[in-house]
């Protein structure tokens, strides 16, 4: 099985040395490659020096600075025009390169997700894509709070970033059933700083200290946010692994920080339709969150939180008929555009933004299809 670790950063991600040590310790040397995707602010030479150090340790590692990314993107001119600079949207380039290189599992990490040296990191993601028998959890509310799998200090109920506010504190009856199937996304969770939104962070600083539940697989029809921190994806879902466009100015506030969350909302809808599953839990990373201005985060998240409510209700209202992940993603993009254009409560700026998003989603699928078709030959 081939793994590609994909990280985008404007820093020098020295934590990758610990990942490389982990891969060597547990005999994954020939199964994994590390891809670092830079941006305009990334210190190119320092990151390249780090990649050289990791290669000397015996792990394949490559850094794509902006120039190298632009050269790679020349074969996909429509996509090249729509991947912004100074944006974590550039991680999309890494996903595509990983797909082109034949990855079976793509693992996305952030530059503040630290590996547990005592655990076999890749082994805990390795069940992805395999036909297995497992327990699945369903919540009659339609949503499950993955933060309930962790004990926090101080002891309080928190919800992950992207969990709709109209669903919070309305948890329903939980039931467990046996299923045969395959998991196509596994989101590893976090000690220390959980992935929660700025509203929650401004209310109280909480830290994850203890695992209450090691793993859960969600049943079809039960949702929870999916992010790009310590999260692994099977290559089959590449056509819907688009970290969606952010950065639009909506009535004076820029929408940001939810590109992964909205990818996850769309992907889970399609995964359910395809009869596959999403898991949460192991491997647990230590999230030593980089310094943030929480009030600035709140400004960026305001419209994202607001429209997450709209998107969640939209997804509940539609059915899909596509036969594969690419077909479904295009179908979802079409239905999203129809929904937005026909909704009188959404203003012109937002309608243009979502129309642009739907257009780019179609471009994304076309690029993914070229890459996957080439790999099959």
CSV table of C-alpha atoms in Angstrom, one decimal:
chain,number,residue,atom,x,y,z
A,1,UNK,CA,0.0,0.0,0.0
A,2,UNK,CA,1.3,3.4,-0.9
A,3,UNK,CA,0.8,6.4,1.3
A,4,UNK,CA,1.4,10.1,0.4
A,5,UNK,CA,1.6,12.5,3.3
A,6,UNK,CA,0.5,16.0,2.1
A,7,UNK,CA,1.1,19.2,4.1
A,8,UNK,CA,0.9,22.8,3.1
A,9,UNK,CA,2.8,25.4,5.1
A,10,UNK,CA,4.4,28.8,5.3
A,11,UNK,CA,6.7,27.6,8.1
A,12,UNK,CA,9.5,25.1,8.3
A,13,UNK,CA,7.6,21.9,9.3
A,14,UNK,CA,10.3,20.3,11.4
A,15,UNK,CA,7.7,18.0,13.0
A,16,UNK,CA,8.1,15.9,9.8
A,17,UNK,CA,11.4,14.6,11.2
A,18,UNK,CA,9.3,12.8,13.9
A,19,UNK,CA,6.9,11.4,11.3
A,20,UNK,CA,9.9,10.1,9.3
A,21,UNK,CA,11.3,8.5,12.4
A,22,UNK,CA,8.0,6.9,13.0
A,23,UNK,CA,7.8,5.5,9.5
A,24,UNK,CA,11.3,4.0,9.9
A,25,UNK,CA,10.6,2.6,13.3
A,26,UNK,CA,7.6,0.7,12.1
A,27,UNK,CA,9.1,-0.5,8.8
A,28,UNK,CA,7.1,1.7,6.4
A,29,UNK,CA,10.2,3.1,4.6
A,30,UNK,CA,9.1,1.8,1.1
A,31,UNK,CA,5.4,2.6,1.5
A,32,UNK,CA,5.4,6.3,2.1
A,33,UNK,CA,6.4,9.6,0.5
A,34,UNK,CA,6.1,13.1,2.1
A,35,UNK,CA,4.9,16.0,-0.1
A,36,UNK,CA,5.2,19.6,1.2
A,37,UNK,CA,3.3,22.3,-0.7
A,38,UNK,CA,4.7,25.8,-0.3
A,39,UNK,CA,3.2,29.2,-0.8
A,40,UNK,CA,4.7,32.7,-1.4
A,41,UNK,CA,5.6,33.1,2.3
A,42,UNK,CA,7.2,29.7,2.7
A,43,UNK,CA,11.0,29.9,3.4
A,44,UNK,CA,12.0,27.8,0.4
A,45,UNK,CA,15.6,27.0,1.1
A,46,UNK,CA,15.0,26.1,4.7
A,47,UNK,CA,12.2,23.7,3.7
A,48,UNK,CA,14.3,22.2,1.0
A,49,UNK,CA,17.1,21.6,3.5
A,50,UNK,CA,14.6,19.8,5.7
A,51,UNK,CA,13.4,17.6,2.8
A,52,UNK,CA,17.1,16.7,2.1
A,53,UNK,CA,17.6,15.8,5.7
A,54,UNK,CA,14.5,13.5,5.6
A,55,UNK,CA,15.7,11.9,2.4
A,56,UNK,CA,19.0,11.2,4.0
A,57,UNK,CA,17.1,9.4,6.8
A,58,UNK,CA,15.7,7.1,4.2
A,59,UNK,CA,12.2,8.5,3.6
A,60,UNK,CA,11.1,9.9,0.2
A,61,UNK,CA,10.3,13.6,0.6
A,62,UNK,CA,9.8,16.4,-1.9
A,63,UNK,CA,9.1,20.1,-1.6
A,64,UNK,CA,7.0,21.9,-4.2
A,65,UNK,CA,7.7,25.6,-4.1
A,66,UNK,CA,5.4,28.0,-6.1
A,67,UNK,CA,7.6,27.7,-9.2
A,68,UNK,CA,7.5,23.9,-9.2
A,69,UNK,CA,3.8,23.9,-8.6
A,70,UNK,CA,3.2,26.3,-11.5
A,71,UNK,CA,5.2,24.0,-13.8
A,72,UNK,CA,3.2,21.0,-12.7
A,73,UNK,CA,-0.1,22.9,-13.2
A,74,UNK,CA,0.7,23.8,-16.8
A,75,UNK,CA,-1.0,20.6,-18.0
A,76,UNK,CA,-4.2,21.7,-16.2
A,77,UNK,CA,-4.6,25.4,-17.2
A,78,UNK,CA,-8.2,25.7,-16.1
A,79,UNK,CA,-7.2,24.6,-12.6
A,80,UNK,CA,-4.0,26.6,-12.6
A,81,UNK,CA,-6.1,29.8,-12.9
A,82,UNK,CA,-8.2,29.1,-9.8
A,83,UNK,CA,-5.8,28.0,-7.1
A,84,UNK,CA,-5.0,31.1,-5.1
A,85,UNK,CA,-1.8,32.2,-3.6
A,86,UNK,CA,-1.4,32.8,0.2
A,87,UNK,CA,-4.1,30.3,0.8
A,88,UNK,CA,-4.4,26.8,2.3
A,89,UNK,CA,-6.3,26.0,-0.9
A,90,UNK,CA,-2.9,25.2,-2.4
A,91,UNK,CA,-3.0,21.8,-0.6
A,92,UNK,CA,-5.2,20.7,-3.5
A,93,UNK,CA,-2.1,20.7,-5.7
A,94,UNK,CA,-0.6,18.1,-3.3
A,95,UNK,CA,-3.6,15.9,-3.4
A,96,UNK,CA,-3.5,15.8,-7.2
A,97,UNK,CA,0.3,15.1,-7.3
A,98,UNK,CA,-0.3,12.3,-4.8
A,99,UNK,CA,-3.0,10.9,-7.0
A,100,UNK,CA,-0.7,11.1,-10.1
A,101,UNK,CA,2.0,9.3,-8.2
A,102,UNK,CA,-0.2,6.3,-7.5
A,103,UNK,CA,-1.1,6.9,-3.9
A,104,UNK,CA,-3.7,4.5,-2.5
A,105,UNK,CA,-4.1,6.5,0.7
A,106,UNK,CA,-3.6,10.3,1.0
A,107,UNK,CA,-2.9,11.6,4.5
A,108,UNK,CA,-3.4,15.3,5.1
A,109,UNK,CA,-1.7,16.9,8.1
A,110,UNK,CA,-1.2,20.4,9.3
A,111,UNK,CA,2.2,21.8,10.5
A,112,UNK,CA,1.0,21.7,14.1
A,113,UNK,CA,-0.2,18.1,14.2
A,114,UNK,CA,2.5,16.1,16.1
A,115,UNK,CA,2.8,12.3,15.8
A,116,UNK,CA,2.7,10.0,18.8
A,117,UNK,CA,6.1,8.3,18.7
A,118,UNK,CA,4.8,5.2,20.5
A,119,UNK,CA,2.2,4.4,18.0
A,120,UNK,CA,2.4,3.0,14.4
A,121,UNK,CA,0.9,6.0,12.7
A,122,UNK,CA,0.4,4.5,9.2
A,123,UNK,CA,-0.9,1.2,10.6
A,124,UNK,CA,-3.7,3.1,12.4
A,125,UNK,CA,-4.8,4.5,9.0
A,126,UNK,CA,-4.2,1.3,7.1
A,127,UNK,CA,-7.8,-0.2,7.2
A,128,UNK,CA,-9.0,2.4,4.7
A,129,UNK,CA,-10.3,0.9,1.5
A,130,UNK,CA,-10.5,-2.7,2.9
A,131,UNK,CA,-13.7,-4.7,2.9
A,132,UNK,CA,-14.3,-5.3,6.6
A,133,UNK,CA,-17.0,-6.1,9.1
A,134,UNK,CA,-17.3,-3.4,11.8
A,135,UNK,CA,-19.7,-1.7,14.1
A,136,UNK,CA,-21.4,1.6,12.9
A,137,UNK,CA,-22.9,4.3,15.0
A,138,UNK,CA,-26.1,6.2,14.1
A,139,UNK,CA,-27.6,9.1,16.0
A,140,UNK,CA,-31.3,9.8,15.6
A,141,UNK,CA,-30.5,13.5,15.4
A,142,UNK,CA,-28.6,12.9,12.2
A,143,UNK,CA,-25.3,14.2,13.7
A,144,UNK,CA,-22.8,12.8,16.1
A,145,UNK,CA,-20.4,14.9,18.2
A,146,UNK,CA,-16.9,13.4,17.7
A,147,UNK,CA,-15.6,15.6,20.6
A,148,UNK,CA,-17.6,13.4,22.9
A,149,UNK,CA,-14.8,10.8,22.2
A,150,UNK,CA,-12.3,12.9,24.2
A,151,UNK,CA,-12.3,14.1,27.8
A,152,UNK,CA,-11.5,17.8,28.1
A,153,UNK,CA,-10.2,20.0,30.8
A,154,UNK,CA,-12.0,21.9,32.1
A,155,UNK,CA,-14.8,19.3,31.8
A,156,UNK,CA,-17.4,20.6,29.4
A,157,UNK,CA,-19.3,19.8,26.2
A,158,UNK,CA,-17.7,21.1,23.1
A,159,UNK,CA,-18.4,20.5,19.4
A,160,UNK,CA,-16.0,20.4,16.5
A,161,UNK,CA,-15.5,23.2,14.0
A,162,UNK,CA,-18.2,22.9,11.4
A,163,UNK,CA,-20.8,21.3,13.6
A,164,UNK,CA,-24.0,23.2,12.8
A,165,UNK,CA,-25.3,25.3,15.6
A,166,UNK,CA,-28.9,24.3,15.0
A,167,UNK,CA,-27.8,20.7,15.8
A,168,UNK,CA,-25.8,21.4,19.0
A,169,UNK,CA,-27.0,20.2,22.3
A,170,UNK,CA,-29.7,18.2,20.5
A,171,UNK,CA,-27.9,14.9,20.5
A,172,UNK,CA,-30.3,12.0,19.9
A,173,UNK,CA,-30.5,8.3,20.8
A,174,UNK,CA,-27.4,6.5,19.7
A,175,UNK,CA,-27.6,2.9,18.2
A,176,UNK,CA,-24.9,0.5,17.1
A,177,UNK,CA,-25.2,-2.0,14.3
A,178,UNK,CA,-22.9,-4.4,12.5
A,179,UNK,CA,-22.1,-3.7,8.8
A,180,UNK,CA,-19.9,-5.0,6.1
A,181,UNK,CA,-18.2,-2.4,4.0
A,182,UNK,CA,-15.2,-0.2,3.6
A,183,UNK,CA,-14.1,3.1,5.2
A,184,UNK,CA,-12.8,5.7,2.7
A,185,UNK,CA,-12.0,8.5,5.2
A,186,UNK,CA,-10.4,8.1,8.6
A,187,UNK,CA,-10.1,11.3,10.6
A,188,UNK,CA,-7.6,11.0,13.4
A,189,UNK,CA,-8.4,13.1,16.4
A,190,UNK,CA,-6.3,15.2,18.7
A,191,UNK,CA,-4.9,15.7,22.2
A,192,UNK,CA,-4.3,19.2,23.6
A,193,UNK,CA,-6.0,21.7,21.2
A,194,UNK,CA,-9.2,20.3,19.6
A,195,UNK,CA,-10.4,21.5,16.2
A,196,UNK,CA,-13.1,23.8,17.4
A,197,UNK,CA,-14.4,27.2,16.1
A,198,UNK,CA,-13.4,30.6,17.3
A,199,UNK,CA,-16.7,31.2,19.1
A,200,UNK,CA,-16.0,28.2,21.3
A,201,UNK,CA,-12.3,29.2,21.8
A,202,UNK,CA,-13.3,32.7,22.8
A,203,UNK,CA,-15.7,31.3,25.4
A,204,UNK,CA,-13.2,29.0,27.1
A,205,UNK,CA,-9.8,27.4,26.5
A,206,UNK,CA,-10.2,23.6,26.6
A,207,UNK,CA,-7.6,20.9,26.2
A,208,UNK,CA,-8.1,17.3,25.2
A,209,UNK,CA,-6.5,15.1,27.9
A,210,UNK,CA,-8.0,11.6,27.7
A,211,UNK,CA,-9.4,9.2,25.1
A,212,UNK,CA,-12.9,8.1,26.0
A,213,UNK,CA,-13.6,6.2,22.7
A,214,UNK,CA,-10.8,5.0,20.4
A,215,UNK,CA,-12.7,4.7,17.2
A,216,UNK,CA,-16.1,5.1,15.7
A,217,UNK,CA,-17.5,4.5,12.2
A,218,UNK,CA,-20.6,6.6,11.4
A,219,UNK,CA,-23.5,4.9,9.8
A,220,UNK,CA,-25.0,6.1,6.5
A,221,UNK,CA,-27.1,9.2,7.3
A,222,UNK,CA,-25.2,10.2,10.4
A,223,UNK,CA,-22.9,13.2,9.9
A,224,UNK,CA,-20.0,14.9,11.6
A,225,UNK,CA,-17.5,17.5,10.3
A,226,UNK,CA,-14.4,16.2,8.5
A,227,UNK,CA,-11.2,18.3,8.4
A,228,UNK,CA,-7.7,18.1,6.9
A,229,UNK,CA,-5.8,17.6,10.2
A,230,UNK,CA,-4.5,14.1,10.6
A,231,UNK,CA,-7.0,12.8,8.1
A,232,UNK,CA,-6.6,10.0,5.6
A,233,UNK,CA,-8.5,9.5,2.3
A,234,UNK,CA,-8.8,6.6,-0.1
A,235,UNK,CA,-7.8,7.4,-3.6
A,236,UNK,CA,-11.3,6.5,-4.9
A,237,UNK,CA,-12.7,9.7,-3.4
A,238,UNK,CA,-10.1,12.0,-5.1
A,239,UNK,CA,-12.9,13.5,-7.3
A,240,UNK,CA,-14.6,15.0,-4.2
A,241,UNK,CA,-11.4,15.7,-2.3
A,242,UNK,CA,-11.5,19.4,-3.2
A,243,UNK,CA,-10.6,21.8,-0.4
A,244,UNK,CA,-13.2,24.3,-1.6
A,245,UNK,CA,-12.7,27.9,-2.6
A,246,UNK,CA,-12.6,30.4,0.2
A,247,UNK,CA,-11.5,34.1,0.3
A,248,UNK,CA,-14.6,35.8,-1.0
A,249,UNK,CA,-15.7,39.2,0.4
A,250,UNK,CA,-19.3,38.9,1.6
A,251,UNK,CA,-20.6,42.3,2.8
A,252,UNK,CA,-17.3,43.4,4.1
A,253,UNK,CA,-16.2,40.2,5.8
A,254,UNK,CA,-13.9,37.7,4.1
A,255,UNK,CA,-15.1,34.0,4.3
A,256,UNK,CA,-12.2,31.7,5.4
A,257,UNK,CA,-11.2,28.7,7.5
A,258,UNK,CA,-13.9,26.3,6.3
A,259,UNK,CA,-12.5,25.0,3.0
A,260,UNK,CA,-12.0,21.6,4.6
A,261,UNK,CA,-15.3,21.6,6.5
A,262,UNK,CA,-17.3,22.2,3.4
A,263,UNK,CA,-15.3,19.6,1.5
A,264,UNK,CA,-16.2,17.2,4.3
A,265,UNK,CA,-19.9,18.1,4.2
A,266,UNK,CA,-20.0,17.4,0.4
A,267,UNK,CA,-17.9,14.3,0.6
A,268,UNK,CA,-19.9,12.6,3.4
A,269,UNK,CA,-23.1,13.1,1.4
A,270,UNK,CA,-21.5,11.3,-1.6
A,271,UNK,CA,-19.9,8.6,0.5
A,272,UNK,CA,-23.2,7.8,2.1
A,273,UNK,CA,-24.8,7.5,-1.4
A,274,UNK,CA,-22.0,5.2,-2.6
A,275,UNK,CA,-22.4,2.9,0.4
A,276,UNK,CA,-19.0,3.6,2.0
A,277,UNK,CA,-18.2,4.9,5.5
A,278,UNK,CA,-16.2,7.5,7.4
A,279,UNK,CA,-14.3,6.7,10.7
A,280,UNK,CA,-13.0,8.9,13.5
A,281,UNK,CA,-10.5,8.3,16.3
A,282,UNK,CA,-7.1,6.7,16.0
A,283,UNK,CA,-4.4,7.8,15.3
A,284,UNK,CA,-4.5,10.6,17.9
A,285,UNK,CA,-2.1,13.4,17.1
A,286,UNK,CA,-0.9,16.1,19.5
A,287,UNK,CA,-2.3,19.4,18.2
A,288,UNK,CA,0.0,22.2,19.4
A,289,UNK,CA,-1.9,24.9,17.7
A,290,UNK,CA,0.0,27.7,16.0
A,291,UNK,CA,-0.6,31.2,17.4
A,292,UNK,CA,-3.9,32.7,16.2
A,293,UNK,CA,-5.7,36.0,16.6
A,294,UNK,CA,-9.0,34.7,17.7
A,295,UNK,CA,-11.0,37.8,16.9
A,296,UNK,CA,-9.5,37.7,13.4
A,297,UNK,CA,-10.5,34.0,13.2
A,298,UNK,CA,-14.0,35.0,14.3
A,299,UNK,CA,-14.3,37.6,11.5
A,300,UNK,CA,-13.1,35.0,8.9
A,301,UNK,CA,-15.5,32.3,10.3
A,302,UNK,CA,-18.6,34.4,10.6
A,303,UNK,CA,-20.0,33.8,7.1
A,304,UNK,CA,-18.6,30.3,7.1
A,305,UNK,CA,-20.5,29.3,10.2
A,306,UNK,CA,-23.6,31.0,8.9
A,307,UNK,CA,-23.5,29.2,5.5
A,308,UNK,CA,-22.6,25.9,7.1
A,309,UNK,CA,-26.2,25.9,8.5
A,310,UNK,CA,-27.5,26.6,5.0
A,311,UNK,CA,-25.4,23.9,3.4
A,312,UNK,CA,-26.2,21.3,6.0
A,313,UNK,CA,-29.9,21.8,5.4
A,314,UNK,CA,-29.4,21.8,1.6
A,315,UNK,CA,-27.6,18.5,1.8
A,316,UNK,CA,-30.4,17.0,3.9
A,317,UNK,CA,-32.9,18.0,1.2
A,318,UNK,CA,-31.3,16.4,-1.9
A,319,UNK,CA,-30.8,12.9,-3.2
A,320,UNK,CA,-28.0,11.8,-5.5
A,321,UNK,CA,-28.1,9.3,-8.4
A,322,UNK,CA,-24.5,9.2,-9.7
A,323,UNK,CA,-22.7,5.9,-10.2
A,324,UNK,CA,-19.3,7.0,-9.1
A,325,UNK,CA,-17.6,9.7,-7.0
A,326,UNK,CA,-16.9,12.0,-9.9
A,327,UNK,CA,-20.5,11.8,-11.3
A,328,UNK,CA,-21.9,12.5,-7.8
A,329,UNK,CA,-19.6,15.5,-7.2
A,330,UNK,CA,-20.7,17.1,-10.5
A,331,UNK,CA,-24.4,16.3,-9.7
A,332,UNK,CA,-23.9,17.9,-6.2
A,333,UNK,CA,-22.3,21.0,-7.8
A,334,UNK,CA,-25.2,21.3,-10.2
A,335,UNK,CA,-27.8,21.0,-7.4
A,336,UNK,CA,-25.9,23.4,-5.2
A,337,UNK,CA,-25.9,26.0,-7.9
A,338,UNK,CA,-29.7,25.5,-8.5
A,339,UNK,CA,-30.4,25.7,-4.8
A,340,UNK,CA,-28.4,28.9,-4.3
A,341,UNK,CA,-29.8,30.7,-7.4
A,342,UNK,CA,-33.4,29.9,-6.4
A,343,UNK,CA,-33.0,31.0,-2.8
A,344,UNK,CA,-34.3,34.5,-2.3
A,345,UNK,CA,-32.6,34.7,1.2
A,346,UNK,CA,-29.1,34.6,-0.3
A,347,UNK,CA,-27.8,37.9,-1.6
A,348,UNK,CA,-26.0,38.6,-5.0
A,349,UNK,CA,-22.5,38.4,-3.6
A,350,UNK,CA,-23.1,35.0,-2.0
A,351,UNK,CA,-24.8,33.7,-5.1
A,352,UNK,CA,-21.8,34.7,-7.2
A,353,UNK,CA,-19.4,33.1,-4.7
A,354,UNK,CA,-21.3,29.8,-4.6
A,355,UNK,CA,-21.7,29.8,-8.4
A,356,UNK,CA,-18.0,30.2,-8.7
A,357,UNK,CA,-17.5,27.3,-6.3
A,358,UNK,CA,-19.8,25.0,-8.3
A,359,UNK,CA,-17.9,25.9,-11.5
A,360,UNK,CA,-14.6,25.0,-9.9
A,361,UNK,CA,-15.9,21.8,-8.5
A,362,UNK,CA,-16.7,20.7,-12.1
A,363,UNK,CA,-13.2,21.7,-13.2
A,364,UNK,CA,-11.7,19.7,-10.3
A,365,UNK,CA,-13.6,16.5,-11.3
A,366,UNK,CA,-12.3,16.9,-14.9
A,367,UNK,CA,-8.7,17.1,-13.7
A,368,UNK,CA,-9.1,14.1,-11.3
A,369,UNK,CA,-10.6,12.0,-14.0
A,370,UNK,CA,-7.6,12.7,-16.3
A,371,UNK,CA,-5.2,11.7,-13.5
A,372,UNK,CA,-7.2,8.5,-12.4
A,373,UNK,CA,-7.7,7.4,-16.0
A,374,UNK,CA,-4.0,7.8,-16.8
A,375,UNK,CA,-3.2,5.7,-13.7
A,376,UNK,CA,-5.5,2.9,-14.8
A,377,UNK,CA,-3.7,2.5,-18.2
